[in-house]
Short mmCIF file of C-alpha atoms in Angstrom, two decimals:
data_model
loop_
_atom_site.label_atom_id
_atom_site.label_comp_id
_atom_site.label_asym_id
_atom_site.label_seq_id
_atom_site.Cartn_x
_atom_site.Cartn_y
_atom_site.Cartn_z
CA MET A 1 -24.68 30.05 2.14
CA LYS A 2 -22.71 26.87 1.46
CA THR A 3 -24.83 23.73 1.23
CA ARG A 4 -23.55 20.84 3.30
CA ASP A 5 -22.73 17.49 1.77
CA SER A 6 -25.32 14.91 2.70
CA ASN A 7 -23.08 12.28 4.31
CA LEU A 8 -23.30 13.71 7.83
CA GLU A 9 -26.92 14.76 7.31
CA LEU A 10 -27.66 11.12 6.50
CA LEU A 11 -25.84 10.14 9.69
CA ARG A 12 -28.08 12.58 11.59
CA ILE A 13 -31.11 10.67 10.27
CA VAL A 14 -29.61 7.24 10.98
CA SER A 15 -28.58 8.29 14.50
CA MET A 16 -32.04 9.51 15.41
CA PHE A 17 -33.63 6.33 14.11
CA LEU A 18 -31.22 4.30 16.26
CA ILE A 19 -32.21 6.47 19.23
CA VAL A 20 -35.88 5.69 18.57
CA ILE A 21 -35.26 1.93 18.49
CA HIS A 22 -33.13 2.35 21.60
CA HIS A 23 -36.13 3.89 23.34
CA TYR A 24 -38.22 0.95 22.14
CA ALA A 25 -35.83 -1.25 24.11
CA ILE A 26 -35.13 0.77 27.25
CA HIS A 27 -38.67 2.10 27.74
CA GLY A 28 -40.76 -0.54 26.02
CA SER A 29 -38.97 -3.56 27.47
CA ALA A 30 -38.02 -2.33 30.93
CA ALA A 31 -40.70 -4.43 32.66
CA TRP A 32 -38.96 -7.71 31.85
CA ALA A 33 -35.55 -7.13 30.25
CA GLN A 34 -33.69 -5.43 33.10
CA HIS A 35 -33.61 -8.61 35.19
CA PHE A 36 -31.81 -11.66 33.86
CA GLN A 37 -33.85 -14.74 33.00
CA SER A 38 -32.04 -17.69 31.45
CA SER A 39 -35.14 -18.67 29.47
CA ILE A 40 -35.05 -15.38 27.52
CA ALA A 41 -31.28 -14.88 27.38
CA ALA A 42 -31.24 -14.42 23.58
CA THR A 43 -33.88 -11.69 23.68
CA GLU A 44 -32.07 -9.94 26.51
CA GLY A 45 -28.89 -10.02 24.43
CA ILE A 46 -30.71 -8.16 21.66
CA TYR A 47 -32.09 -5.77 24.27
CA LEU A 48 -28.55 -5.00 25.49
CA PHE A 49 -27.36 -4.37 21.93
CA LEU A 50 -30.24 -1.94 21.31
CA LEU A 51 -29.25 -0.10 24.49
CA LEU A 52 -25.70 0.11 23.20
CA ILE A 53 -26.48 1.43 19.72
CA GLY A 54 -28.73 4.08 21.25
CA LYS A 55 -25.85 5.44 23.31
CA ALA A 56 -23.57 5.23 20.26
CA ALA A 57 -26.18 7.14 18.23
CA VAL A 58 -26.27 9.93 20.82
CA VAL A 59 -22.47 10.23 20.56
CA ALA A 60 -22.63 10.32 16.75
CA PHE A 61 -25.47 12.87 16.79
CA VAL A 62 -23.58 15.23 19.13
CA LEU A 63 -20.35 14.72 17.17
CA ILE A 64 -22.05 16.08 14.05
CA GLY A 65 -22.81 19.34 15.82
CA ALA A 66 -19.38 19.50 17.47
CA TYR A 67 -17.62 18.83 14.16
CA PHE A 68 -19.16 21.91 12.54
CA LEU A 69 -19.35 24.15 15.62
CA SER A 70 -15.68 23.73 16.50
CA GLU A 71 -14.73 26.11 13.70
CA LYS A 72 -17.62 28.57 14.04
CA GLU A 73 -18.26 31.66 16.09
CA PHE A 74 -20.60 31.62 19.06
CA LYS A 75 -24.15 32.75 18.20
CA LEU A 76 -26.77 33.38 20.85
CA TRP A 77 -29.51 32.50 18.37
CA ARG A 78 -28.49 28.83 18.35
CA ILE A 79 -29.39 28.53 22.03
CA ILE A 80 -32.55 30.63 21.77
CA ASN A 81 -33.78 28.65 18.76
CA LEU A 82 -33.19 25.38 20.59
CA CYS A 83 -35.09 26.57 23.66
CA ILE A 84 -37.98 28.05 21.67
CA THR A 85 -38.42 24.86 19.64
CA THR A 86 -38.44 22.82 22.85
CA PHE A 87 -40.92 25.22 24.44
CA ILE A 88 -43.25 25.06 21.44
CA TYR A 89 -43.33 21.27 21.42
CA SER A 90 -43.77 21.09 25.19
CA TRP A 91 -46.83 23.31 25.01
CA ILE A 92 -48.33 21.79 21.87
CA ILE A 93 -48.09 18.28 23.33
CA PHE A 94 -49.37 19.41 26.72
CA LEU A 95 -52.40 21.21 25.26
CA PHE A 96 -53.20 18.35 22.88
CA LEU A 97 -53.15 15.79 25.69
CA LYS A 98 -55.16 18.17 27.85
CA LEU A 99 -57.87 18.28 25.17
CA CYS A 100 -57.75 14.48 25.05
CA LYS A 101 -58.51 14.40 28.81
CA PHE A 102 -55.10 12.95 29.66
CA GLU A 103 -54.48 12.95 33.41
CA PHE A 104 -51.29 14.78 34.32
CA PRO A 105 -49.28 14.67 37.51
CA SER A 106 -49.74 17.76 39.66
CA LEU A 107 -48.07 20.67 37.90
CA SER A 108 -47.54 24.18 39.17
CA SER A 109 -47.63 27.21 36.91
CA TYR A 110 -43.84 27.29 37.21
CA ASN A 111 -43.67 23.82 35.69
CA LEU A 112 -45.77 24.88 32.72
CA TRP A 113 -43.99 28.12 31.95
CA PHE A 114 -40.54 26.66 32.33
CA PRO A 115 -40.53 23.42 30.32
CA LEU A 116 -36.75 23.15 30.40
CA PRO A 117 -36.30 20.56 31.78
CA ILE A 118 -39.79 20.21 33.24
CA PRO A 119 -42.48 19.10 32.63
CA SER A 120 -41.01 17.24 29.65
CA ASN A 121 -37.62 16.46 31.18
CA TYR A 122 -35.54 16.75 28.02
CA TRP A 123 -32.11 15.90 29.44
CA PHE A 124 -30.58 16.05 25.95
CA VAL A 125 -31.71 19.66 25.48
CA ILE A 126 -30.17 20.75 28.77
CA ALA A 127 -26.87 19.02 27.97
CA TYR A 128 -26.78 20.47 24.45
CA VAL A 129 -27.53 24.01 25.67
CA TYR A 130 -24.76 23.59 28.23
CA MET A 131 -22.40 22.57 25.44
CA LEU A 132 -23.40 25.55 23.31
CA LEU A 133 -22.86 27.95 26.21
CA LEU A 134 -19.33 26.65 26.73
CA MET A 135 -18.62 26.38 23.01
CA PRO A 136 -16.34 29.50 22.92
CA PHE A 137 -14.15 28.08 25.69
CA MET A 138 -14.00 24.64 24.10
CA ASN A 139 -12.96 26.22 20.80
CA LEU A 140 -10.29 28.16 22.67
CA ILE A 141 -8.87 24.87 23.98
CA LEU A 142 -8.90 23.41 20.47
CA GLN A 143 -7.16 26.49 19.06
CA LYS A 144 -4.53 27.12 21.75
CA CYS A 145 -3.61 23.59 22.85
CA SER A 146 -1.25 21.41 20.86
CA LYS A 147 -2.36 18.15 19.29
CA GLN A 148 -0.69 16.15 22.07
CA GLN A 149 -2.34 18.27 24.78
CA ILE A 150 -5.80 17.77 23.30
CA ILE A 151 -5.19 14.00 23.08
CA LEU A 152 -4.13 13.99 26.75
CA ILE A 153 -7.27 15.89 27.81
CA ILE A 154 -9.55 13.58 25.84
CA GLY A 155 -7.74 10.48 27.07
CA LEU A 156 -7.86 11.56 30.71
CA LEU A 157 -11.58 12.36 30.58
CA CYS A 158 -12.31 9.04 28.85
CA ILE A 159 -10.47 7.17 31.59
CA LEU A 160 -12.16 9.08 34.43
CA TRP A 161 -15.70 9.12 33.01
CA CYS A 162 -15.97 6.10 30.74
CA ILE A 163 -13.60 3.42 32.00
CA LEU A 164 -12.62 3.63 35.70
CA GLN A 165 -16.14 3.37 37.05
CA PHE A 166 -16.77 0.09 35.22
CA ILE A 167 -13.66 -1.78 36.39
CA PRO A 168 -14.89 -4.49 38.81
CA ASP A 169 -14.10 -3.87 42.48
CA ASN A 170 -12.28 -0.66 41.64
CA LYS A 171 -14.13 1.99 43.59
CA PRO A 172 -11.65 4.31 45.33
CA ASP A 173 -13.15 7.34 47.01
CA ASN A 174 -14.25 10.11 44.68
CA SER A 175 -13.05 8.44 41.46
CA ASN A 176 -16.23 7.05 39.94
CA TYR A 177 -18.25 10.15 39.16
CA ASP A 178 -15.93 13.02 39.99
CA PHE A 179 -17.28 16.03 38.06
CA PHE A 180 -19.22 13.73 35.73
CA SER A 181 -22.63 14.63 34.37
CA THR A 182 -24.35 14.25 31.04
CA ASN A 183 -23.59 17.95 30.51
CA ASN A 184 -19.86 17.44 30.98
CA TYR A 185 -19.94 14.27 28.88
CA PHE A 186 -21.13 16.36 25.93
CA LEU A 187 -18.04 18.54 26.40
CA LEU A 188 -15.87 15.45 26.01
CA ILE A 189 -17.73 14.58 22.79
CA TYR A 190 -17.28 18.18 21.64
CA LEU A 191 -13.51 17.95 22.11
CA ILE A 192 -13.44 14.69 20.14
CA GLY A 193 -15.45 16.27 17.31
CA GLY A 194 -13.21 19.33 17.29
CA TYR A 195 -10.09 17.19 17.25
CA ILE A 196 -11.39 15.17 14.29
CA ARG A 197 -12.21 18.39 12.44
CA LYS A 198 -8.78 19.90 13.08
CA TYR A 199 -6.43 16.96 12.68
CA ASN A 200 -8.12 13.96 11.11
CA SER A 201 -8.11 14.18 7.34
CA ARG A 202 -10.37 12.02 5.20
CA ARG A 203 -9.43 8.34 5.28
CA SER A 204 -10.58 5.54 3.01
CA LEU A 205 -14.18 4.48 3.51
CA ALA A 206 -13.04 0.86 3.66
CA TYR A 207 -10.77 1.61 6.63
CA SER A 208 -13.46 3.48 8.55
CA SER A 209 -16.08 0.80 7.81
CA LEU A 210 -13.68 -1.92 8.95
CA CYS A 211 -13.09 -0.14 12.26
CA LEU A 212 -16.84 0.19 12.75
CA MET A 213 -17.50 -3.47 12.00
CA ILE A 214 -14.70 -4.62 14.30
CA SER A 215 -16.09 -2.46 17.13
CA ILE A 216 -19.62 -3.79 16.69
CA LEU A 217 -18.52 -7.43 16.36
CA ALA A 218 -16.33 -7.13 19.46
CA VAL A 219 -19.29 -5.90 21.49
CA ILE A 220 -21.57 -8.61 20.09
CA GLY A 221 -18.95 -11.16 21.09
CA ILE A 222 -18.87 -9.80 24.63
CA ILE A 223 -22.66 -9.94 24.84
CA ILE A 224 -22.76 -13.55 23.59
CA MET A 225 -20.11 -14.66 26.07
CA VAL A 226 -21.66 -13.08 29.15
CA MET A 227 -25.23 -13.90 28.14
CA HIS A 228 -24.44 -17.62 28.40
CA ARG A 229 -26.79 -17.91 31.35
CA ASN A 230 -24.59 -15.89 33.67
CA GLU A 231 -26.91 -13.85 35.84
CA SER A 232 -24.31 -12.05 37.93
CA ILE A 233 -22.38 -10.76 34.93
CA TYR A 234 -25.57 -9.65 33.17
CA TYR A 235 -27.17 -7.81 36.05
CA ASP A 236 -24.12 -6.54 37.94
CA ARG A 237 -21.87 -5.70 35.02
CA LEU A 238 -23.22 -5.71 31.48
CA TRP A 239 -26.60 -4.05 32.03
CA GLY A 240 -24.95 -1.48 34.29
CA ILE A 241 -22.53 -0.56 31.51
CA PHE A 242 -24.86 -0.49 28.52
CA ALA A 243 -27.68 1.34 30.31
CA VAL A 244 -25.69 4.50 31.11
CA ILE A 245 -24.88 7.37 28.78
CA ASN A 246 -21.10 7.23 29.31
CA ASP A 247 -20.84 3.66 28.08
CA PRO A 248 -17.23 3.21 26.80
CA PHE A 249 -18.35 0.80 24.07
CA GLY A 250 -21.02 3.27 22.98
CA LEU A 251 -18.43 6.03 22.78
CA LEU A 252 -16.15 3.82 20.67
CA ILE A 253 -18.89 2.77 18.26
CA GLY A 254 -20.32 6.30 18.11
CA VAL A 255 -16.95 7.74 17.08
CA THR A 256 -16.29 5.02 14.49
CA LEU A 257 -19.84 5.44 13.16
CA PHE A 258 -19.19 9.15 12.74
CA MET A 259 -15.83 8.51 11.06
CA THR A 260 -17.44 6.06 8.62
CA PHE A 261 -20.10 8.53 7.47
CA LYS A 262 -17.61 11.42 7.45
CA ASP A 263 -15.44 9.53 4.99
CA MET A 264 -18.34 8.75 2.65
CA THR A 265 -18.68 10.68 -0.59
CA ILE A 266 -22.32 11.66 -0.91
CA LYS A 267 -23.14 14.73 -2.96
CA THR A 268 -25.69 17.22 -1.74
CA ASN A 269 -29.11 15.60 -1.65
CA GLY A 270 -32.03 17.96 -1.07
CA VAL A 271 -34.32 15.26 0.31
CA ILE A 272 -31.78 14.02 2.86
CA ASN A 273 -30.89 17.56 3.94
CA TYR A 274 -34.55 18.54 4.27
CA ILE A 275 -35.51 15.49 6.34
CA SER A 276 -32.43 15.81 8.55
CA LYS A 277 -33.72 19.19 9.77
CA SER A 278 -36.59 17.35 11.48
CA MET A 279 -34.42 15.05 13.59
CA PHE A 280 -34.47 17.29 16.65
CA GLY A 281 -38.25 17.47 16.33
CA VAL A 282 -38.43 13.66 16.18
CA TYR A 283 -36.65 13.55 19.53
CA LEU A 284 -38.83 16.25 21.13
CA ILE A 285 -42.04 14.51 20.05
CA HIS A 286 -41.44 10.85 20.78
CA ASP A 287 -39.36 11.32 23.95
CA ASN A 288 -41.63 13.89 25.55
CA SER A 289 -42.17 12.57 29.09
CA TYR A 290 -45.97 12.37 28.62
CA VAL A 291 -45.79 10.87 25.13
CA ARG A 292 -43.14 8.41 26.31
CA ASP A 293 -45.38 7.15 29.10
CA ILE A 294 -48.38 6.73 26.81
CA LEU A 295 -46.39 5.24 23.95
CA TRP A 296 -44.35 2.61 25.75
CA HIS A 297 -46.69 1.76 28.63
CA ASN A 298 -50.18 2.01 27.16
CA VAL A 299 -49.89 1.64 23.38
CA ILE A 300 -46.94 -0.72 22.91
CA ASN A 301 -46.40 -3.87 24.97
CA THR A 302 -43.41 -6.14 24.29
CA THR A 303 -43.93 -8.60 27.16
CA PHE A 304 -45.37 -11.23 24.84
CA LEU A 305 -42.18 -11.06 22.73
CA SER A 306 -39.73 -11.83 25.52
CA HIS A 307 -39.41 -15.49 24.43
CA HIS A 308 -39.22 -14.67 20.72
CA PRO A 309 -35.97 -12.81 19.90
CA LEU A 310 -36.50 -12.55 16.13
CA GLU A 311 -40.05 -11.30 16.54
CA TYR A 312 -38.81 -8.86 19.21
CA ILE A 313 -36.30 -7.19 16.90
CA PHE A 314 -38.66 -7.27 13.89
CA PHE A 315 -41.48 -5.70 15.91
CA GLY A 316 -39.03 -3.09 17.18
CA LEU A 317 -37.97 -2.17 13.66
CA VAL A 318 -41.56 -1.85 12.42
CA ILE A 319 -42.70 0.18 15.43
CA SER A 320 -39.62 2.43 15.28
CA ILE A 321 -40.11 3.10 11.56
CA CYS A 322 -43.74 4.05 12.18
CA ILE A 323 -42.90 6.36 15.10
CA PHE A 324 -39.99 7.87 13.19
CA SER A 325 -42.09 8.57 10.08
CA ILE A 326 -45.03 10.04 12.00
CA CYS A 327 -42.73 12.35 13.97
CA ILE A 328 -41.02 13.57 10.78
CA PHE A 329 -44.44 14.32 9.26
CA ILE A 330 -45.52 16.27 12.36
CA ASP A 331 -42.27 18.25 12.46
CA ILE A 332 -42.50 19.17 8.78
CA ILE A 333 -45.99 20.57 9.41
CA LYS A 334 -44.61 22.52 12.37
CA ARG A 335 -41.74 23.87 10.26
CA VAL A 336 -44.09 24.99 7.48
CA VAL A 337 -46.95 26.37 9.59
CA ILE A 338 -45.55 27.49 12.96
CA ASP A 339 -41.91 28.39 12.35
CA PRO A 340 -42.61 31.31 9.97
CA LEU A 341 -44.95 32.81 12.57
CA ILE A 342 -42.89 32.28 15.73
CA ILE A 343 -39.29 31.25 15.06
CA LYS A 344 -38.59 34.00 12.54
CA ARG A 345 -40.13 36.63 14.82
CA PHE A 346 -37.92 35.58 17.71
CA GLN A 347 -34.90 35.61 15.42
CA GLU A 348 -35.68 39.21 14.46
CA LEU A 349 -36.01 40.16 18.14
CA THR A 350 -32.72 38.46 18.93
CA ASN A 351 -30.94 40.33 16.14
CA ARG A 352 -32.39 43.63 17.36
CA PHE A 353 -31.24 42.88 20.91
CA LEU A 354 -27.72 42.07 19.72
CA ILE A 355 -27.57 45.28 17.66
CA TRP A 356 -28.79 47.28 20.67
CA SER A 357 -26.29 45.62 23.03
CA ARG A 358 -23.37 46.61 20.78
CA LYS A 359 -24.21 50.29 20.74
#
C-alpha cells in the first residue's frame, strides 16, 4: 500500500487544532461574545476570527478526504468504520460519565442504541456519511462533466448557498436556503476537492501561501472596519456570517489553506501520519455533546477575559493545546487496545457480507 506524503496529513492535524480553538470561542465564549459591547470590541474581533478559522478548518478537513476519494472506488467499509468508531466513543463517554454520577437529560433506549446523531449529536459525522453515500454519483459528475461544466456547478452552488443569503436586504422568496443543509454543503466541498485533484496541478508554494495570506488579511481588515464600535453591523451582519458553516470567507480561506499545504513538499513522516489518524477521534471526544457541556460550561470560563484580548487568545491557545493533546492520547489508547478487538472483527464481517452478496 502506497504511503501518503505528509503534507496533507499535517494539514489534517492543523485543521483539527483550529477546530478545537474554534470550539473554545463559539462554546466557551458564547455567554458574552455573541452580543456586541463597545468596551470589549477588540476581544470580540478575535472571537469572530476564531469562528472564521474554525469554519475554514472544516472546509480544509473535508477537502482532504474529497481530494483522495474523488479518484477511488466506493467502499462500504468506510461508512461502517466511521459509524462504529462514533458508536464506540458515544458509549465509552456515556458509560464513563454515568460512573462519575453525571446527570443526563432523559434518554430513551432508542437514544442510547442509536447514537447517530443522538445522544451525542455529531452533525459532522452525519454530513460526512451522507457525502460518502453519494460519493459514486459525485465521482460520476467529475468524470463525465467537462471542466467548464464542473466550474459552473461549483460556481452556482457557491452563489446560492454561500453568497446570496448574506447580501443585505436581498431575501427573495425561496432563495436563501433552497436545498441547503450541512449535508449538501459537504457535496459542494467534495466537488471542489475533486476538481482540484483532476485539473489543478502543483503550483509554487509561494503563490499558494500568498493567496492564503491575502485571504486572511482581507478578512481581518473587514473585521477591524466593522468592529469600530458598530453594533448593527456586528450583530446583524458579521456575527451572522461567521457563525454559520457556509461562511463564504471560511470557504475561501479553507480552499486556499488546502492549496497551500497541497503544494508543500514534505516527505513521508511516520510521526505526522500516525498522529493524523487520531484527528477524527479528537473531534468525537472533545465535541461530544456531554463533554462539550462539561468542558465549556463547567470547567472553562472565559468571562473574566472579555476585557483582555491578548490574554483571551493566549488562554485559548493553551487550553486548546491541552485538550488537543489529551484527546490524541486517549484516541491512541483506543486504537491500540479497542480497535484490534472490535474494528477488525467488524471489518471481517463486512468483507464476508460483501463476498456473500456477490454470489
